[in-house]
Amino acid sequence: MAGAETRGDTKPHIVFLGPPNAGKGTQAMRLAATLGIPAISTGDMLRAAVAQGSELGQRVQSVMDAGQLVSDELMAELVTDRLQQDDARDGWLLDGYPRTRPQAETLVGILADASLDLDHVLLLDCPDDVLKDRAAKRAREQGRTDDDPAVVAERLRVYREQTAPLVEYYEAQGLVRRIDGDQSIDEVSEAVLAAVRGDS
Ligand code: ADP
């Protein structure tokens, strides 16, 4: 188009969905590195704020420790700002956002404002007993306070209640690729790559 700005938007825009401990963080980082796009984890952003003791961190800490969701309004602000940063100009992978229907709608607005389409929604899922075993192991190894068994059960409940319905929402748009998270890390990575390349 004459006079149109040249946009660098040739790389994909990906949302990663899945219950806590399905392995999203690991796979998001691997896939993002392979594709040369940033892996944007809202959980990591919030944990960094808590670790810094910033005002945001102080506001969200008790909510996270209880396994509850941070408010949609606050998340909208955080994600809108993050997606405006330079490294997010050509493709991104969102890990941990959206987690509710209003968040999915916020993302629609962000995409529309930037004239972008979502390319893939990857759903990494695992049976609940596997998720709980992994959480117990991570609690021992990394000491994340929200990996305490009672909090894990709550995070899983919140996921099934508020986030899982997004699968249908995105399925209606033909975007969902399901990946079995109950395999080795390398096997999951292969399945993830195949899904993005459209040959699974
Ligand atoms: P998980 O291990 O469950 O995938 P994350 O590391 O993505 O968890 O997030 C940890 C916590 O951060 C969540 O339990 C929640 O309190 C908060 N959080 C992260 N992303 C969001 C979001 N999009 N909306 C609300 N809260 C969020």
CSV table of N, CA, C and O in Angstrom, one decimal, residues 55-110:
chain,number,residue,atom,x,y,z
A,55,GLU,N,5.6,-1.1,44.5
A,55,GLU,CA,4.2,-0.9,45.0
A,55,GLU,C,3.3,-2.0,44.4
A,55,GLU,O,2.4,-2.6,45.0
A,56,LEU,N,3.5,-2.3,43.1
A,56,LEU,CA,2.7,-3.3,42.4
A,56,LEU,C,2.9,-4.7,43.1
A,56,LEU,O,2.0,-5.4,43.4
A,57,GLY,N,4.2,-5.0,43.4
A,57,GLY,CA,4.5,-6.2,44.1
A,57,GLY,C,3.8,-6.3,45.4
A,57,GLY,O,3.2,-7.4,45.8
A,58,GLN,N,3.8,-5.2,46.2
A,58,GLN,CA,3.1,-5.3,47.5
A,58,GLN,C,1.6,-5.5,47.3
A,58,GLN,O,0.9,-6.2,48.1
A,59,ARG,N,1.0,-5.0,46.2
A,59,ARG,CA,-0.4,-5.1,46.0
A,59,ARG,C,-0.8,-6.5,45.6
A,59,ARG,O,-1.9,-7.0,45.9
A,60,VAL,N,0.1,-7.2,44.9
A,60,VAL,CA,-0.3,-8.5,44.3
A,60,VAL,C,0.2,-9.7,45.2
A,60,VAL,O,-0.3,-10.8,45.0
A,61,GLN,N,1.1,-9.5,46.1
A,61,GLN,CA,1.7,-10.7,46.8
A,61,GLN,C,0.7,-11.6,47.5
A,61,GLN,O,0.7,-12.8,47.3
A,62,SER,N,-0.2,-11.0,48.2
A,62,SER,CA,-1.1,-11.8,49.0
A,62,SER,C,-2.1,-12.6,48.1
A,62,SER,O,-2.5,-13.7,48.3
A,63,VAL,N,-2.5,-11.9,47.0
A,63,VAL,CA,-3.4,-12.6,46.0
A,63,VAL,C,-2.7,-13.8,45.4
A,63,VAL,O,-3.2,-14.9,45.3
A,64,MET,N,-1.4,-13.6,45.0
A,64,MET,CA,-0.7,-14.7,44.4
A,64,MET,C,-0.4,-15.8,45.4
A,64,MET,O,-0.6,-17.0,45.1
A,65,ASP,N,-0.1,-15.5,46.6
A,65,ASP,CA,0.2,-16.5,47.6
A,65,ASP,C,-1.0,-17.3,47.9
A,65,ASP,O,-0.9,-18.5,48.4
A,66,ALA,N,-2.2,-16.8,47.7
A,66,ALA,CA,-3.5,-17.5,48.0
A,66,ALA,C,-3.9,-18.3,46.7
A,66,ALA,O,-4.9,-19.0,46.8
A,67,GLY,N,-3.2,-18.2,45.6
A,67,GLY,CA,-3.5,-18.9,44.4
A,67,GLY,C,-4.7,-18.3,43.6
A,67,GLY,O,-5.2,-18.9,42.7
A,68,GLN,N,-5.0,-17.0,44.0
A,68,GLN,CA,-6.1,-16.3,43.3
A,68,GLN,C,-5.5,-15.5,42.1
A,68,GLN,O,-4.3,-15.4,42.0
A,69,LEU,N,-6.4,-14.9,41.3
A,69,LEU,CA,-6.0,-14.2,40.2
A,69,LEU,C,-5.9,-12.7,40.6
A,69,LEU,O,-6.8,-12.1,41.2
A,70,VAL,N,-4.9,-12.0,40.1
A,70,VAL,CA,-4.7,-10.6,40.1
A,70,VAL,C,-5.8,-10.0,39.3
A,70,VAL,O,-6.3,-10.6,38.3
A,71,SER,N,-6.3,-8.8,39.7
A,71,SER,CA,-7.4,-8.2,39.0
A,71,SER,C,-7.2,-8.0,37.5
A,71,SER,O,-6.1,-7.7,37.0
A,72,ASP,N,-8.3,-8.1,36.7
A,72,ASP,CA,-8.2,-8.0,35.3
A,72,ASP,C,-7.7,-6.6,34.9
A,72,ASP,O,-7.0,-6.4,33.9
A,73,GLU,N,-8.1,-5.6,35.7
A,73,GLU,CA,-7.7,-4.2,35.4
A,73,GLU,C,-6.2,-4.0,35.5
A,73,GLU,O,-5.6,-3.4,34.6
A,74,LEU,N,-5.7,-4.5,36.6
A,74,LEU,CA,-4.3,-4.4,36.8
A,74,LEU,C,-3.5,-5.1,35.7
A,74,LEU,O,-2.5,-4.7,35.2
A,75,MET,N,-4.0,-6.3,35.4
A,75,MET,CA,-3.3,-7.1,34.4
A,75,MET,C,-3.3,-6.5,33.0
A,75,MET,O,-2.4,-6.5,32.3
A,76,ALA,N,-4.5,-5.8,32.7
A,76,ALA,CA,-4.6,-5.1,31.4
A,76,ALA,C,-3.5,-4.0,31.3
A,76,ALA,O,-2.9,-3.9,30.3
A,77,GLU,N,-3.3,-3.3,32.4
A,77,GLU,CA,-2.3,-2.2,32.4
A,77,GLU,C,-0.9,-2.8,32.2
A,77,GLU,O,-0.1,-2.4,31.3
A,78,LEU,N,-0.7,-3.9,32.9
A,78,LEU,CA,0.7,-4.5,32.9
A,78,LEU,C,1.0,-5.1,31.5
A,78,LEU,O,2.0,-4.8,30.9
A,79,VAL,N,0.0,-5.8,30.9
A,79,VAL,CA,0.2,-6.4,29.6
A,79,VAL,C,0.2,-5.4,28.5
A,79,VAL,O,1.1,-5.5,27.5
A,80,THR,N,-0.6,-4.4,28.5
A,80,THR,CA,-0.7,-3.4,27.5
A,80,THR,C,0.7,-2.7,27.5
A,80,THR,O,1.3,-2.5,26.4
A,81,ASP,N,1.2,-2.3,28.6
A,81,ASP,CA,2.6,-1.7,28.7
A,81,ASP,C,3.6,-2.6,28.1
A,81,ASP,O,4.5,-2.2,27.3
A,82,ARG,N,3.6,-3.8,28.5
A,82,ARG,CA,4.7,-4.8,28.1
A,82,ARG,C,4.7,-5.0,26.6
A,82,ARG,O,5.7,-5.1,26.0
A,83,LEU,N,3.5,-5.1,26.0
A,83,LEU,CA,3.4,-5.4,24.6
A,83,LEU,C,3.8,-4.1,23.8
A,83,LEU,O,3.9,-4.2,22.5
A,84,GLN,N,3.9,-3.0,24.4
A,84,GLN,CA,4.4,-1.8,23.7
A,84,GLN,C,5.9,-1.6,23.7
A,84,GLN,O,6.4,-0.7,23.0
A,85,GLN,N,6.6,-2.5,24.4
A,85,GLN,CA,8.0,-2.4,24.4
A,85,GLN,C,8.6,-2.8,23.1
A,85,GLN,O,8.0,-3.6,22.4
A,86,ASP,N,9.8,-2.3,22.9
A,86,ASP,CA,10.5,-2.5,21.6
A,86,ASP,C,10.6,-4.0,21.1
A,86,ASP,O,10.4,-4.3,20.0
A,87,ASP,N,11.0,-4.8,22.1
A,87,ASP,CA,11.2,-6.2,21.7
A,87,ASP,C,9.9,-7.0,21.3
A,87,ASP,O,10.0,-8.1,20.8
A,88,ALA,N,8.8,-6.3,21.6
A,88,ALA,CA,7.5,-7.0,21.2
A,88,ALA,C,6.9,-6.5,19.9
A,88,ALA,O,5.8,-6.7,19.6
A,89,ARG,N,7.8,-5.8,19.1
A,89,ARG,CA,7.3,-5.2,17.9
A,89,ARG,C,7.1,-6.3,16.8
A,89,ARG,O,6.3,-6.1,15.9
A,90,ASP,N,7.8,-7.4,16.9
A,90,ASP,CA,7.7,-8.4,15.8
A,90,ASP,C,7.5,-9.7,16.4
A,90,ASP,O,8.5,-10.5,16.6
A,91,GLY,N,6.3,-10.0,16.8
A,91,GLY,CA,6.0,-11.3,17.3
A,91,GLY,C,6.2,-11.4,18.8
A,91,GLY,O,7.0,-10.7,19.4
A,92,TRP,N,5.4,-12.2,19.5
A,92,TRP,CA,5.5,-12.4,20.9
A,92,TRP,C,4.8,-13.7,21.3
A,92,TRP,O,3.9,-14.2,20.5
A,93,LEU,N,5.1,-14.2,22.4
A,93,LEU,CA,4.5,-15.4,23.0
A,93,LEU,C,4.0,-15.0,24.4
A,93,LEU,O,4.9,-14.6,25.2
A,94,LEU,N,2.7,-15.1,24.6
A,94,LEU,CA,2.2,-14.8,26.0
A,94,LEU,C,2.0,-16.0,26.8
A,94,LEU,O,1.3,-16.9,26.3
A,95,ASP,N,2.6,-16.1,27.9
A,95,ASP,CA,2.5,-17.2,28.8
A,95,ASP,C,1.8,-16.8,30.1
A,95,ASP,O,2.4,-16.0,30.8
A,96,GLY,N,0.6,-17.2,30.3
A,96,GLY,CA,-0.1,-16.8,31.6
A,96,GLY,C,-1.1,-15.7,31.3
A,96,GLY,O,-1.7,-15.2,32.3
A,97,TYR,N,-1.3,-15.3,30.1
A,97,TYR,CA,-2.3,-14.2,29.8
A,97,TYR,C,-2.8,-14.6,28.4
A,97,TYR,O,-2.0,-14.9,27.5
A,98,PRO,N,-4.1,-14.5,28.2
A,98,PRO,CA,-5.2,-14.2,29.1
A,98,PRO,C,-5.5,-15.4,30.0
A,98,PRO,O,-5.3,-16.6,29.6
A,99,ARG,N,-6.1,-15.1,31.2
A,99,ARG,CA,-6.5,-16.2,32.1
A,99,ARG,C,-8.0,-16.1,32.4
A,99,ARG,O,-8.5,-17.0,33.1
A,100,THR,N,-8.7,-15.1,31.9
A,100,THR,CA,-10.1,-14.9,32.1
A,100,THR,C,-10.7,-14.4,30.8
A,100,THR,O,-10.0,-13.9,29.9
A,101,ARG,N,-12.0,-14.5,30.7
A,101,ARG,CA,-12.7,-14.0,29.5
A,101,ARG,C,-12.5,-12.4,29.3
A,101,ARG,O,-12.1,-12.0,28.2
A,102,PRO,N,-12.6,-11.6,30.4
A,102,PRO,CA,-12.3,-10.2,30.2
A,102,PRO,C,-10.9,-10.0,29.7
A,102,PRO,O,-10.6,-9.0,28.9
A,103,GLN,N,-9.9,-10.8,30.2
A,103,GLN,CA,-8.5,-10.6,29.7
A,103,GLN,C,-8.4,-10.9,28.3
A,103,GLN,O,-7.7,-10.3,27.5
A,104,ALA,N,-9.2,-12.0,27.8
A,104,ALA,CA,-9.2,-12.3,26.4
A,104,ALA,C,-9.7,-11.1,25.6
A,104,ALA,O,-9.2,-10.8,24.5
A,105,GLU,N,-10.7,-10.5,26.1
A,105,GLU,CA,-11.3,-9.3,25.4
A,105,GLU,C,-10.3,-8.1,25.4
A,105,GLU,O,-10.2,-7.4,24.4
A,106,THR,N,-9.6,-7.9,26.5
A,106,THR,CA,-8.5,-6.9,26.5
A,106,THR,C,-7.5,-7.2,25.4
A,106,THR,O,-7.1,-6.3,24.7
A,107,LEU,N,-7.2,-8.5,25.3
A,107,LEU,CA,-6.2,-8.8,24.2
A,107,LEU,C,-6.7,-8.5,22.8
A,107,LEU,O,-6.0,-8.1,21.9
A,108,VAL,N,-8.0,-8.8,22.6
A,108,VAL,CA,-8.6,-8.5,21.3
A,108,VAL,C,-8.4,-7.0,21.0
A,108,VAL,O,-8.0,-6.6,19.9
A,109,GLY,N,-8.6,-6.1,22.0
A,109,GLY,CA,-8.4,-4.7,21.8
A,109,GLY,C,-6.9,-4.3,21.5
A,109,GLY,O,-6.6,-3.5,20.6
A,110,ILE,N,-6.0,-5.0,22.2
A,110,ILE,CA,-4.6,-4.7,22.0
A,110,ILE,C,-4.2,-5.1,20.6
A,110,ILE,O,-3.5,-4.4,19.9
